[in-house]
Amino acid sequence: ALSGVLSKLGRKDENPYPPINLLADFAGGGVMCAMGIVIALYERSTSGRGQIVDASMVKGVAYLSSFLWKSQNLGFWSRPRGENLLDTGAPFYEVYKTSDGKFMAVGALEPQFYEQFIKGLGLSSDELPAQMSTSDWPKMKKKFASIFAQKTQAEWCSIFDGIDACVTPVLSFDDVASHQHNKQRGSFIKNDQGEISPRPAPLLSRTPAVPSSPLLSRTPAVPSCKRDPFIGEHTEEILLEYGFTKEEIGKLHSNEVIGFSKPKANL
């Protein structure tokens, strides 16, 4: 909200939509902080000196929104919220409901993709207003919505399969891991408890992540398929690895400086 970004999120005549907590907590906060740490470590390799990383969620989200600021005078954001090119104002950058209550996402911005999108709907560009005729967008959106409502999500997937129209199904968490694209890319992994989660990204070709702790396997980098650790589960092992004695660890625990996942530590 303080970064200004929230004022841009939402549909016409509705309240701004909070983007869960992905923008501030994770993108503007966590990712920006991690990037700052990496930059500081890289600089240390030449200077040999450390420094403070000033990471703020508000500043991080504001910086993430640089595109919005820099494109204000290009016509992208000249209209009120929900009436612009990328904020559900455009009928070709929208989410549509299918006959079975599911959804299809459309991102056919470029003319070549838009043309394929129109054909997939069974329409011809000759019978429609110009793609960028903003005054006709509400009417076009209603027309597209009525067409999408006539078929199931599976039927639309079949129609747009292999076509460069930027039309894709909105997948639920239950369906995402079994989707062909994600299966081929190995985008999701399953742990030994059967829980599915996203595979760590990005993946480096020459130096993939390799477990560095002796507690973990030294095999080539494959994401761990073990369950997530409990908070404090490996406190003792890690402190021993870093040179603390069992007596020092016991004192830290008794002074409530550190915690363990079990009522009694194995000291």
Coordinates of C-alpha atoms in Angstrom, one line a residue, residues 34-150:
A34 CA 18.8 -12.2 -0.9
M35 CA 19.9 -10.2 -4.0
G36 CA 21.5 -7.6 -1.7
I37 CA 23.4 -10.3 0.2
V38 CA 24.7 -11.9 -3.1
I39 CA 25.8 -8.4 -4.3
A40 CA 27.5 -7.7 -1.0
L41 CA 29.3 -11.1 -1.1
Y42 CA 30.4 -10.4 -4.7
E43 CA 31.8 -7.0 -3.7
R44 CA 33.6 -8.5 -0.8
S45 CA 35.6 -10.7 -3.1
T46 CA 37.3 -7.6 -4.4
S47 CA 37.4 -5.4 -1.3
G48 CA 37.6 -7.9 1.4
R49 CA 35.2 -5.9 3.5
G50 CA 31.6 -6.5 4.6
Q51 CA 28.8 -4.0 4.6
I52 CA 25.2 -3.6 5.8
V53 CA 22.4 -4.6 3.4
D54 CA 19.5 -2.2 3.8
A55 CA 16.5 -4.2 2.6
S56 CA 13.0 -2.8 3.0
M57 CA 9.8 -4.3 1.8
V58 CA 8.3 -1.0 0.8
K59 CA 11.4 0.1 -1.1
G60 CA 11.7 -3.4 -2.6
V61 CA 8.1 -3.5 -3.9
A62 CA 8.5 0.1 -5.2
Y63 CA 11.6 -0.9 -7.1
L64 CA 9.8 -3.9 -8.5
S65 CA 7.2 -1.5 -9.9
S66 CA 9.8 0.5 -11.9
F67 CA 8.1 -0.6 -15.1
L68 CA 4.8 1.1 -14.0
W69 CA 6.6 4.3 -13.2
K70 CA 8.7 4.4 -16.4
S71 CA 5.7 3.5 -18.6
Q72 CA 3.3 6.1 -17.3
N73 CA 3.8 8.4 -20.2
L74 CA 3.6 5.6 -22.8
G75 CA -0.2 5.1 -22.5
F76 CA -0.1 1.8 -20.5
W77 CA -1.5 3.4 -17.3
S78 CA -3.3 6.5 -18.5
R79 CA -6.7 5.2 -17.6
P80 CA -8.2 4.4 -14.2
R81 CA -7.5 1.1 -12.4
G82 CA -8.9 -1.9 -14.3
E83 CA -9.2 -0.1 -17.7
N84 CA -5.6 -0.4 -18.9
L85 CA -3.7 -2.9 -21.1
L86 CA -2.4 -5.1 -18.4
D87 CA -4.8 -4.7 -15.5
T88 CA -7.8 -6.6 -17.0
G89 CA -8.9 -3.6 -19.0
A90 CA -8.0 -5.3 -22.3
P91 CA -10.2 -8.2 -23.5
F92 CA -7.1 -10.0 -24.8
Y93 CA -5.3 -9.8 -21.4
E94 CA -7.9 -11.4 -19.1
V95 CA -9.2 -14.5 -17.4
Y96 CA -12.4 -16.1 -18.7
K97 CA -14.7 -18.6 -17.0
T98 CA -15.5 -21.9 -18.9
S99 CA -18.7 -23.9 -18.9
D100 CA -17.4 -26.2 -16.2
G101 CA -16.6 -23.4 -13.8
K102 CA -12.9 -23.4 -14.5
F103 CA -10.8 -20.6 -16.1
M104 CA -8.6 -19.8 -19.1
A105 CA -5.9 -17.2 -19.0
V106 CA -5.4 -15.0 -22.1
G107 CA -2.3 -12.9 -22.7
A108 CA -2.5 -12.3 -26.4
L109 CA -0.9 -8.9 -26.5
E110 CA 1.2 -9.1 -29.7
P111 CA -0.8 -8.9 -33.0
Q112 CA 0.4 -12.3 -34.1
F113 CA -0.8 -14.0 -30.9
Y114 CA -4.0 -12.0 -30.9
E115 CA -4.8 -13.2 -34.4
Q116 CA -4.4 -16.8 -33.4
F117 CA -6.5 -16.1 -30.3
I118 CA -9.3 -14.8 -32.4
K119 CA -9.2 -17.8 -34.7
G120 CA -9.3 -20.1 -31.8
L121 CA -12.5 -18.5 -30.6
G122 CA -14.0 -19.1 -34.1
L123 CA -14.0 -15.4 -34.9
S124 CA -12.4 -13.3 -37.7
S125 CA -10.7 -10.0 -37.0
D126 CA -12.8 -8.5 -39.8
E127 CA -15.9 -8.8 -37.7
L128 CA -14.3 -7.2 -34.6
P129 CA -13.2 -3.7 -33.8
A130 CA -9.4 -3.0 -33.9
Q131 CA -7.5 -4.7 -31.2
M132 CA -6.4 -1.4 -29.6
S133 CA -9.7 0.3 -29.8
T134 CA -10.0 0.9 -26.0
S135 CA -13.6 2.3 -26.3
D136 CA -14.7 -1.1 -27.7
W137 CA -12.9 -3.2 -25.0
P138 CA -15.9 -3.6 -22.7
K139 CA -18.1 -4.9 -25.5
M140 CA -15.3 -7.2 -26.8
K141 CA -14.7 -8.6 -23.4
K142 CA -18.4 -9.5 -23.0
K143 CA -18.3 -11.2 -26.4
F144 CA -15.2 -13.2 -25.5
A145 CA -16.7 -14.2 -22.1
S146 CA -19.9 -15.5 -23.7
I147 CA -17.8 -17.7 -26.1
F148 CA -15.5 -19.1 -23.4
A149 CA -18.6 -20.0 -21.4
Q150 CA -19.8 -22.3 -24.1

